[in-house]
Coordinates of C-alpha atoms in Angstrom, one line a residue:
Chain A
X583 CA 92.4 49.7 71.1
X584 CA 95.0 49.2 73.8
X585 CA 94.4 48.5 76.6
X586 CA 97.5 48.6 79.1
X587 CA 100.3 45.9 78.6
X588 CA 98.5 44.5 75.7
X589 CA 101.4 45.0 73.4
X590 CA 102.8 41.7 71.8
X591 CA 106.4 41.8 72.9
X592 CA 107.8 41.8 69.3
X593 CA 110.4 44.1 68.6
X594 CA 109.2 47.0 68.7
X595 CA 109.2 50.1 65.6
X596 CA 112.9 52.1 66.0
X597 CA 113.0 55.3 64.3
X598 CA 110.2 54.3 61.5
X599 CA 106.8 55.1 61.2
X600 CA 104.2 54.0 64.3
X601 CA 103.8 50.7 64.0
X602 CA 101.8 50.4 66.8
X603 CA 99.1 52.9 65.9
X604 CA 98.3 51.3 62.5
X605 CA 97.2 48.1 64.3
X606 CA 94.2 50.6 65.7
X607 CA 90.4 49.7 64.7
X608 CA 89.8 52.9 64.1
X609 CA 91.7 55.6 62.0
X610 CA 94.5 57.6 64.6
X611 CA 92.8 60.8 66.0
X612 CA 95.6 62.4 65.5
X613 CA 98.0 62.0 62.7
X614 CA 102.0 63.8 62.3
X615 CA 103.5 62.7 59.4
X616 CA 106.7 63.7 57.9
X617 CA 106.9 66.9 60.3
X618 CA 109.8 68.9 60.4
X619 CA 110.8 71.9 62.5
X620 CA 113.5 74.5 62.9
X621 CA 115.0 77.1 65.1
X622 CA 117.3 78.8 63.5
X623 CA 120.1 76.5 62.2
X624 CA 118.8 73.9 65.1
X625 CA 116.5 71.2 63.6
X626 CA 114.2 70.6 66.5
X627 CA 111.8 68.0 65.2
X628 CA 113.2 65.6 62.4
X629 CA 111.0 63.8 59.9
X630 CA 108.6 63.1 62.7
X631 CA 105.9 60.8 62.0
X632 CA 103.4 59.4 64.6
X633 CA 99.9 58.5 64.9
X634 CA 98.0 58.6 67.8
X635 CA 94.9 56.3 68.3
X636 CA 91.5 57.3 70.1
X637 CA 91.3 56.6 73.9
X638 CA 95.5 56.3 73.3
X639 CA 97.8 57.5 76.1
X640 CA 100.9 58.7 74.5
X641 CA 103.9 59.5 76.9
X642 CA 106.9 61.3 75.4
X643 CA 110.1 61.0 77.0
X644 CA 113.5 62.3 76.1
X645 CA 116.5 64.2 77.6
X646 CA 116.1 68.2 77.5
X647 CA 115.9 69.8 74.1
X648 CA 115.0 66.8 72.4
X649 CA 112.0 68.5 71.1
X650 CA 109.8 67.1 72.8
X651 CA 107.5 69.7 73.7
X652 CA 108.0 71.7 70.9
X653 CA 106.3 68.0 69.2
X654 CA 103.4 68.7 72.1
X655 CA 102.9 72.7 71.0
X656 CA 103.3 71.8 67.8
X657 CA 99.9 69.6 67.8
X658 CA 97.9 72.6 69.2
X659 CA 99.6 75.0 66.5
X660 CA 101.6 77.2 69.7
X661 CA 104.6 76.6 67.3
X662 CA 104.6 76.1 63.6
X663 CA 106.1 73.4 61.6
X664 CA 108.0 74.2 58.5
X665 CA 107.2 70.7 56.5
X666 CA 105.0 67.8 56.7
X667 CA 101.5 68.0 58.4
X668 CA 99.4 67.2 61.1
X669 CA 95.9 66.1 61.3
X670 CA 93.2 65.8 64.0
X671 CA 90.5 63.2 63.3
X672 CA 91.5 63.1 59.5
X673 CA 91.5 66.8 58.7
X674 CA 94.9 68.9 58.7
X675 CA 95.5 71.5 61.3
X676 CA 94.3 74.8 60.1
X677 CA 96.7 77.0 59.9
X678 CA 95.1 80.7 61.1
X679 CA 92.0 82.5 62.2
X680 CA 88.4 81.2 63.5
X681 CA 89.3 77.5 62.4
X682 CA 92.5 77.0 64.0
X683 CA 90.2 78.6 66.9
X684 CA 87.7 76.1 66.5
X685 CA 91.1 73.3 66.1
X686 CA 92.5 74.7 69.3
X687 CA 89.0 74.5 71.2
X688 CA 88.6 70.5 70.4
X689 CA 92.7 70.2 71.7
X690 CA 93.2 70.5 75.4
X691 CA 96.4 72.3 76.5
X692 CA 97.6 71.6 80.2
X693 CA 101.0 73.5 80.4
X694 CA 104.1 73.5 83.0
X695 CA 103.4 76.7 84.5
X696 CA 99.7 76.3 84.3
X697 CA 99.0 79.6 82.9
X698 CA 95.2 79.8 84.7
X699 CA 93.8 83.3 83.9
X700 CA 95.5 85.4 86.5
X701 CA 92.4 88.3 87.2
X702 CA 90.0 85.8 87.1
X703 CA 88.8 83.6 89.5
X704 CA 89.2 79.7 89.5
X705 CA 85.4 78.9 88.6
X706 CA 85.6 81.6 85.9
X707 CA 88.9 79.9 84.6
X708 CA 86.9 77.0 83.8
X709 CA 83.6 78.5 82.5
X710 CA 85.7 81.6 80.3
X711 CA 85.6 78.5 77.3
X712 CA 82.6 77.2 77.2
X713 CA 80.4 80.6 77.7
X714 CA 82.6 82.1 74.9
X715 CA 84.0 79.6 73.0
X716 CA 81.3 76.9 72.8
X717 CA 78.4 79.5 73.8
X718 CA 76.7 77.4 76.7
X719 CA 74.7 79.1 78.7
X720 CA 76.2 80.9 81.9
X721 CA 74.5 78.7 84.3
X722 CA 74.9 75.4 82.5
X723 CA 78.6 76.2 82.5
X724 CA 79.3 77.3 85.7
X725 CA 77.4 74.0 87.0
X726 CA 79.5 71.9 84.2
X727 CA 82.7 73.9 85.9
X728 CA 81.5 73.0 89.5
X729 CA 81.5 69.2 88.2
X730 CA 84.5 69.3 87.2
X731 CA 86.3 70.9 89.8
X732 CA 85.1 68.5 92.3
X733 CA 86.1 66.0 90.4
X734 CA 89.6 66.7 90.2
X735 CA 89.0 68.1 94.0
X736 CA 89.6 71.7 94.2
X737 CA 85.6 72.0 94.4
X738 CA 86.3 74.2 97.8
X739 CA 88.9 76.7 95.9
X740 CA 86.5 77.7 93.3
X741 CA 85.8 81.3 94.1
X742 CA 89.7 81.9 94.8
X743 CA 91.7 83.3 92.3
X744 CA 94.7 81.3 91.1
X745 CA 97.4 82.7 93.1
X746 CA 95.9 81.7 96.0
X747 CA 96.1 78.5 95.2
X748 CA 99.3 75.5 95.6
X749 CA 100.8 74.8 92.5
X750 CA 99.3 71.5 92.5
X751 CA 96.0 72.6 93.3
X752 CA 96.3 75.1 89.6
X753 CA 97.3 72.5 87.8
X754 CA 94.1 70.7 88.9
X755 CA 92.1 73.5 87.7
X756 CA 94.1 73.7 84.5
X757 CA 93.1 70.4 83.9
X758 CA 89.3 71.0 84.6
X759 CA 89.6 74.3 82.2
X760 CA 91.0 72.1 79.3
X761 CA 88.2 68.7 80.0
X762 CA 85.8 71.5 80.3
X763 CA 85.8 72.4 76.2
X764 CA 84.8 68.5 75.8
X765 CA 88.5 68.0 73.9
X766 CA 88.9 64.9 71.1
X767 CA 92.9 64.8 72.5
X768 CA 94.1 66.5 75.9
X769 CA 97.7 67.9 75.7
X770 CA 100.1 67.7 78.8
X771 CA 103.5 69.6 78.4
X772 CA 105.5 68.6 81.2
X773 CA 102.3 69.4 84.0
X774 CA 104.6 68.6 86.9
X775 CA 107.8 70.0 86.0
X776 CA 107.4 73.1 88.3
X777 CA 105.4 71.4 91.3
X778 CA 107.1 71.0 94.7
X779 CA 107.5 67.1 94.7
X780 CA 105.0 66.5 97.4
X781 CA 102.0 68.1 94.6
X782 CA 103.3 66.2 91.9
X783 CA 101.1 62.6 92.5
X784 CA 97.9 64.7 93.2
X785 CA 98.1 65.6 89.6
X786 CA 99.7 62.8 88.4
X787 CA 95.9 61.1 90.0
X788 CA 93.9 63.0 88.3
X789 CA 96.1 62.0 85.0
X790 CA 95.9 58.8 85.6
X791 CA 91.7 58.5 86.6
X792 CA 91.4 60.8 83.0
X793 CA 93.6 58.1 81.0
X794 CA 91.4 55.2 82.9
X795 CA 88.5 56.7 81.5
X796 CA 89.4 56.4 78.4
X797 CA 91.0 59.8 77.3
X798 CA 93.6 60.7 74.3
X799 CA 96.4 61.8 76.1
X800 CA 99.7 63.2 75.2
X801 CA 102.1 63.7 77.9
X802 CA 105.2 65.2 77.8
X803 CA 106.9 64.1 81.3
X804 CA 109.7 62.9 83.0
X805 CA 107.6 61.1 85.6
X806 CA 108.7 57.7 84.7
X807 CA 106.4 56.1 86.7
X808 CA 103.4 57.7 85.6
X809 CA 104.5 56.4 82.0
X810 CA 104.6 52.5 83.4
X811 CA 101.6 53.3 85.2
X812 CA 99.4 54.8 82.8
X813 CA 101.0 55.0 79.5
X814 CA 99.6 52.9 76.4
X815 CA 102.7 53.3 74.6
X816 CA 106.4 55.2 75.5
X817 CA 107.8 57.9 72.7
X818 CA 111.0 58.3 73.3
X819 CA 112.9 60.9 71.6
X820 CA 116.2 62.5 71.5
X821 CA 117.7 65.2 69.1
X822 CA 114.8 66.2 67.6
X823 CA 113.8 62.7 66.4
X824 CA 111.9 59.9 67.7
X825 CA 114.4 56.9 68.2
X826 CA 112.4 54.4 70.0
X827 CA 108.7 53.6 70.7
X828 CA 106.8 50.4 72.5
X829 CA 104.7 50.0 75.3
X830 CA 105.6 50.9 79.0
X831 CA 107.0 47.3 79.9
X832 CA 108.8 46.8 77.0
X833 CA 110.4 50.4 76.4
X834 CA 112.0 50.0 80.3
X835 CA 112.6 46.8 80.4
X836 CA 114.3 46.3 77.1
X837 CA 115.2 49.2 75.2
X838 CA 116.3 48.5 72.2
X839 CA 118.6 51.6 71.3
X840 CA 121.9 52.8 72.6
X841 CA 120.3 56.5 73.2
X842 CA 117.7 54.9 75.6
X843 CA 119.6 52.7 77.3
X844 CA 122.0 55.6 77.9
X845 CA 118.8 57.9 79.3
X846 CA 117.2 55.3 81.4
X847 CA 120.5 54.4 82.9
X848 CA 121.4 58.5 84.0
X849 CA 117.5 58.6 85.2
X850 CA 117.2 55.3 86.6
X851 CA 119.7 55.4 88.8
X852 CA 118.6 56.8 92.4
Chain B
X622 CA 95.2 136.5 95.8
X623 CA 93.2 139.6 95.4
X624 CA 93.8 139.6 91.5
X625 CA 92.8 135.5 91.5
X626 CA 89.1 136.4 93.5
X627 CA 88.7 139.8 91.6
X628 CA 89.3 137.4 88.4
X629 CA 87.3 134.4 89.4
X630 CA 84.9 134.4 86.7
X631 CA 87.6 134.6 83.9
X632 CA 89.7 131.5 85.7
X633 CA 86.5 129.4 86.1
X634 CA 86.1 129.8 82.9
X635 CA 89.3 128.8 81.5
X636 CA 89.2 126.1 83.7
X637 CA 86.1 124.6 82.3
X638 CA 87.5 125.7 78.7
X639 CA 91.0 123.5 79.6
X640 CA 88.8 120.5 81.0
X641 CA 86.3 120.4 77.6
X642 CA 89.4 120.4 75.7
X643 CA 90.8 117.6 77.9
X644 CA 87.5 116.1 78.0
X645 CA 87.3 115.6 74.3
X646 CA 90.5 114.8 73.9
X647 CA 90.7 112.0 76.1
X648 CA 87.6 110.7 74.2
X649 CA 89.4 110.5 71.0
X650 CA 93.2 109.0 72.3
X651 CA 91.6 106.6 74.7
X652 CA 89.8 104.3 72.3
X653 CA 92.0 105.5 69.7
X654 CA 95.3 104.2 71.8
X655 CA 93.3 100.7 72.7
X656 CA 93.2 100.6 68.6
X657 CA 96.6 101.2 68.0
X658 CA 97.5 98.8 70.5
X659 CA 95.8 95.9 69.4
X660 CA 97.1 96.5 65.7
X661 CA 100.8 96.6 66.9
X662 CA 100.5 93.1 69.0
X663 CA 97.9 91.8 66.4
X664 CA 99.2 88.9 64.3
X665 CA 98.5 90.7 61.4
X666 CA 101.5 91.8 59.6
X667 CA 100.1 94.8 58.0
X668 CA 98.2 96.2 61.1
X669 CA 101.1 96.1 62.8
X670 CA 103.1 97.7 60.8
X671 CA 100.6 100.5 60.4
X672 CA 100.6 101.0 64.2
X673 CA 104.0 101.3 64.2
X674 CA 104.4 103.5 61.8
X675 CA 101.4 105.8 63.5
X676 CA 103.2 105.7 66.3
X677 CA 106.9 106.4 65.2
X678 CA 105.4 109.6 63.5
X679 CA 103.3 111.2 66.2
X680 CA 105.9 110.4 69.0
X681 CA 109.0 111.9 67.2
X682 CA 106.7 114.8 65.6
X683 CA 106.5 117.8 68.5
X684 CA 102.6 118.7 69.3
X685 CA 103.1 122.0 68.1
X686 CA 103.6 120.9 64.5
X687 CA 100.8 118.2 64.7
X688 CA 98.6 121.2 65.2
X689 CA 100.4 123.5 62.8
X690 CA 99.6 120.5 60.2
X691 CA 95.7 120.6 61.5
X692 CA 95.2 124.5 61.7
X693 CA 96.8 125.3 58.3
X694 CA 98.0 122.1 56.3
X695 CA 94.4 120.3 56.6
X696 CA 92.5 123.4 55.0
X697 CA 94.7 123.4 52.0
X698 CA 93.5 120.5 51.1
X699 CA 89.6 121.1 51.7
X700 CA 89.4 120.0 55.1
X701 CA 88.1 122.8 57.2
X702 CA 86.8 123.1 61.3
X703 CA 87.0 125.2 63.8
X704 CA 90.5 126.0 65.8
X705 CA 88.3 124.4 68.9
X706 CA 87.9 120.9 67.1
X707 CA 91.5 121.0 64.9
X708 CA 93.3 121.6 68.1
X709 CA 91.4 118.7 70.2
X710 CA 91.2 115.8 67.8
X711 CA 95.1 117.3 67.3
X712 CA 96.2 116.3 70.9
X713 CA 94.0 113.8 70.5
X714 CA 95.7 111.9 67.6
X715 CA 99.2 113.3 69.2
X716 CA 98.0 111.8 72.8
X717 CA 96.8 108.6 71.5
X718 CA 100.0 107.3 70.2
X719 CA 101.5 107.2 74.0
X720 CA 98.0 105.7 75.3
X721 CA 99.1 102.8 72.6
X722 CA 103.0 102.6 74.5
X723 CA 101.7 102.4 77.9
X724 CA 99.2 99.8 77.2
X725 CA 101.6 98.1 75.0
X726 CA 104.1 98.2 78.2
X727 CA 101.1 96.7 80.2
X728 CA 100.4 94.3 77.2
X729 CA 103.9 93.4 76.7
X730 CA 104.1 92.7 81.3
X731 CA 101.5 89.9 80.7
X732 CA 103.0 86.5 80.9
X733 CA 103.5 84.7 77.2
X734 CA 102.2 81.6 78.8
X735 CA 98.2 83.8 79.6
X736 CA 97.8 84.5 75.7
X737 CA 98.8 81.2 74.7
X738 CA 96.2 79.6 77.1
X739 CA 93.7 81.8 75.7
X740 CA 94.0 80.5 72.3
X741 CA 94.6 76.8 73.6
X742 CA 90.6 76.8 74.6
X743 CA 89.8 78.2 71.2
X744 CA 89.4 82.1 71.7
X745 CA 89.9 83.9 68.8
X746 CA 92.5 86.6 68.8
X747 CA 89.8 89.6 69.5
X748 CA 88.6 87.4 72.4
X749 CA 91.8 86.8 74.1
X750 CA 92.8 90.5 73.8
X751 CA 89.2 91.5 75.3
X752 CA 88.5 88.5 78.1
X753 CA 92.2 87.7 79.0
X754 CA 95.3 90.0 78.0
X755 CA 93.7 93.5 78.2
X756 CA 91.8 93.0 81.4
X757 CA 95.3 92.3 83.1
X758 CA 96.9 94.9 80.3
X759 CA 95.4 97.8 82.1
X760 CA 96.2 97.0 85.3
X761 CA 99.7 97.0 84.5
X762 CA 99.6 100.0 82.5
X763 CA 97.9 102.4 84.8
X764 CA 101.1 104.1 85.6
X765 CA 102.1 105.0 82.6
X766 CA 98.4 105.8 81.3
X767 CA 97.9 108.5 84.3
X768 CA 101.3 109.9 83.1
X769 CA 99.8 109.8 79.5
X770 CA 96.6 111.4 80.6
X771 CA 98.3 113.4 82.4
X772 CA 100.7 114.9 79.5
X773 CA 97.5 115.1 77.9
X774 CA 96.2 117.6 80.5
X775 CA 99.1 120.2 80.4
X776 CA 99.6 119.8 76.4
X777 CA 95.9 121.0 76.3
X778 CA 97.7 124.5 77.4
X779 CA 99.6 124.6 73.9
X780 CA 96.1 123.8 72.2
X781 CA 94.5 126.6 73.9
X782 CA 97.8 129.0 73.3
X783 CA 97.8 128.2 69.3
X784 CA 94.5 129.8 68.8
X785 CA 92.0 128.2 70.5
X786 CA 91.7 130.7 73.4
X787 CA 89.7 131.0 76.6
X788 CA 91.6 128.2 78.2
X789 CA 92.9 128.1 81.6
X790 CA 96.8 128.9 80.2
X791 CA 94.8 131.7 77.9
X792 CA 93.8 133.3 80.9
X793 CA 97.0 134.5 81.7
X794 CA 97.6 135.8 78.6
X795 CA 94.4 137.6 78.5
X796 CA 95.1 139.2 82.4
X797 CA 98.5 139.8 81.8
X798 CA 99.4 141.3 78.3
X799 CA 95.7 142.7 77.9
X800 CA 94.7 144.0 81.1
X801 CA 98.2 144.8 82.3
X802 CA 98.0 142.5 85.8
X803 CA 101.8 142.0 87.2
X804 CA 102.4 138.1 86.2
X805 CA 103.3 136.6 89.1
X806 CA 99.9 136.4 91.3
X807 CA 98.0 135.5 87.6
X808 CA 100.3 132.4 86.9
X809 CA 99.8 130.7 90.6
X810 CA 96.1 131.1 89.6
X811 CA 97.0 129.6 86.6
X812 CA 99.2 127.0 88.5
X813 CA 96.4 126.2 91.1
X814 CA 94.0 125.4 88.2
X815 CA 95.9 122.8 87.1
X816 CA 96.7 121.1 89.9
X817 CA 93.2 121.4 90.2
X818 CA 92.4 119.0 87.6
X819 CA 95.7 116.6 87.7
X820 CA 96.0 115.8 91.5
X821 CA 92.6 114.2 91.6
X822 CA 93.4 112.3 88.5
X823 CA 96.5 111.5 89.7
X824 CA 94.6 110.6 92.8
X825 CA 92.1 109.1 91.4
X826 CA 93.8 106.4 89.1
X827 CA 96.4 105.4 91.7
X828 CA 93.8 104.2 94.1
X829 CA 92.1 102.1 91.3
X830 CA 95.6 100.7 90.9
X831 CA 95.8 99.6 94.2
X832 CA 92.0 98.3 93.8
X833 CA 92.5 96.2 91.0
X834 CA 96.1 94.8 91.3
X835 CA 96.4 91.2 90.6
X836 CA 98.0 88.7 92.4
X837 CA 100.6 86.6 90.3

């Protein structure tokens, strides 16, 4: 497994296959290989191939329109891919009905704009899942909601509905809805992008405590320092392909391409 | 006013005639429009297309040929009924199609990203429609559904004036042509009847609007 900075400081895997992944015990949870998308005339995701390993925290990184958060969507079957294929713990995605339900249930989704149920109330948010999706018992998953809640601390908001709520404090809850389905791989597409700055490290905390305790995390992000912090391995990606992947340390403080170099030096700046 | 009290009997009658007719046919386009609805957002290409096409036909087809079609077009080919239950299920079918557009409006108001987390925890289309999009769905569309209901309301006078008789609009008739009463003082009985039964609809669903609006 990795743990963080464990990475030998070989050179790392530009534009081919995951290098890193295949050194995993285990088979990768979650498997892209060959995955190609478009829109239109646009190729959004090029020959993609990546595998992510159990208890991996995968950050994605890339200037704007890169794809890569059509690549996070893509995992979770919000947006189709025309070739290739994609696997969760050895079997492909389904592509329709009650299994890519039953696919979607085992995949956490935290989004930008946090997209909590608007009518219903933060507690009910959390327990709307597992009362329908995984059939628990009301009680069992209103306590299991309660848990949860408190432990990404919006315990107090619970019988508030969302728009009552900070931006920051929603995104906690988004969080606690997704952990709440007991996913194999938690999605996160950009989950600070629309928080006033001063919310953003409350989530970015709870991120962090999820990928300490050993969760499968894909984040898209342009927190940099969250990927140093508590990324197992960088992705970075530009035009719809990945061009460069390696751990935290040695994606920022050698990159190895001309695109990276290029993007850290425009963010990296201030 | 002496001609509405002398009458009484006859215009509470009509009345309660117009509200069955309402009644029933309410029944019909309510679920009927919730149908229609979910087959033209469904991701099912041939639902959809069938709700479309339902909808295309009944909304460009006027009322009074939908129950032309029922009275004398559906007992040609075997299917017979009474005027009563041809007329009803007629503006029932007819109603039902703008039921479907003003929930699909309200449908339509809901936020991409709500449906999308629906199916990210593992809800199945049905269930996102039912626990998630609807639920929000008809708070949105209450405007347009009390206009739709209330369309439904005063078409019911053209169902009771092709045949169906002793409706509320009938009454006139009846008073008027048949009993030689001057118009005037039998149509603002007729008027007041209806504004009977819509302003306390009217009333009625714009104060759960303000009940159940959600915050965003």
């Amino acid at each position: 497994m990795f743990s963080k900075g464990a990475e030998p400081a070989d050179t790392p895997t530009v534009g081919v296959g995951p290098r890193v992944a295949e050194k995993a015990v285990a088979g990768p949870i979650v498997r892209l290989s060959g995955v190609n998308k478009h829109f239109g005339s646009l190729h959004v995701l090029k020959e993609i191939d990546l595998d992510i390993a159990e208890g991996e925290v995968v950050v994605i990184i890339g200037p704007s329109g890169s794809g890569k958060s059509t690549l996070c969507r893509a995992i979770n079957r919000l947006e189709t891919i025309d070739s290739g294929s994609i696997e969760l713990g050895g079997s492909p995605v389904p592509v329709e009905g009650n299994r890519l339900a039953a696919h979607r249930a085992d995949v956490g989704m935290v989004f930008q704009s946090f997209n909590l149920f608007a009518h219903k109330t933060v507690l009910e948010n959390v327990t709307l899942g597992p009362i329908h999706v995984r059939k628990c018992s009301p009680a069992k998953a209103r306590a299991q909601a309660m848990e949860l809640l408190e432990r990404v601390g919006v315990g107090a908001q619970a019988t508030k509905l969302p728009a009552q709520l900070s931006g920051g404090q929603q995104q906690r809850v988004a969080i606690a809805r997704s952990l709440a389905m007991n996913p194999r791989v938690l999605l996160f597409d950009e989950p600070t992008s629309a928080l006033d700055p001063e919310m953003v490290n409350e989530v970015l905390d709870v991120m962090s405590a999820l990928a300490q305790d050993g969760m499968t995390m894909v984040v898209v992000t342009h927190e940099m320092g969250f990927a140093k912090r508590a990324g197992d391995r960088v992705v970075f990606m530009a035009d719809g392909a990945i061009v460069e992947q390696a751990s935290p340390t040695e994606f920022f403080d050698n990159p190895q391409t001309d695109r990276a170099r290029d993007f850290l030096s425009k963010i990296l700046v201030h | 006013m002496d001609v509405i009290v002398d009458n009484f009997d006859l215009f509470a009658q009509g009345w309660l005639r117009t509200v069955q007719i309402c009644f029933y046919a309410l029944l019909g386009a309510l679920p009927l429009g919730i149908l229609l609805a979910a087959a033209r957002v469904s991701p099912v290409p041939f639902l959809r297309s069938l709700g479309g096409t339902w909808v295309t036909i009944f909304m460009s087809c006027p009322l009074t040929v939908v129950l032309f079609f029922m009275a004398f077009g559906l007992p040609e080919i075997g299917i017979k009924g009474s005027y009563f239950w041809f007329g009803t299920i007629g503006l029932a079918l007819y109603s039902a199609s703008f039921v479907c557009e003003a929930l699909r409006s309200g449908i339509n108001a809901v936020p991409a990203g709500q449906a999308e987390a629906a199916r990210s925890i593992g809800l199945s289309f049905m269930r996102s429609l039912n626990l998630v999009i609807l639920p929000q769905a008809l708070r949105s569309s209450l405007p347009p559904m009390t206009n739709a209901i209330i369309y439904l309301i005063k078409n019911s006078a053209i169902v009771g004036a092709f045949g169906v008789g002793q409706d509320l609009f009938a009454v006139a008739d009846t008073l008027t042509a048949a009993r030689g009463l001057s118009a005037l003082p039998v149509l603002t009985g007729v008027i007041a009847g209806y504004l009977l039964l819509v302003l306390p609809i009217g009333r009625i669903l714009s104060l759960i609007e303000t009940k159940v609006a959600i915050l965003r």
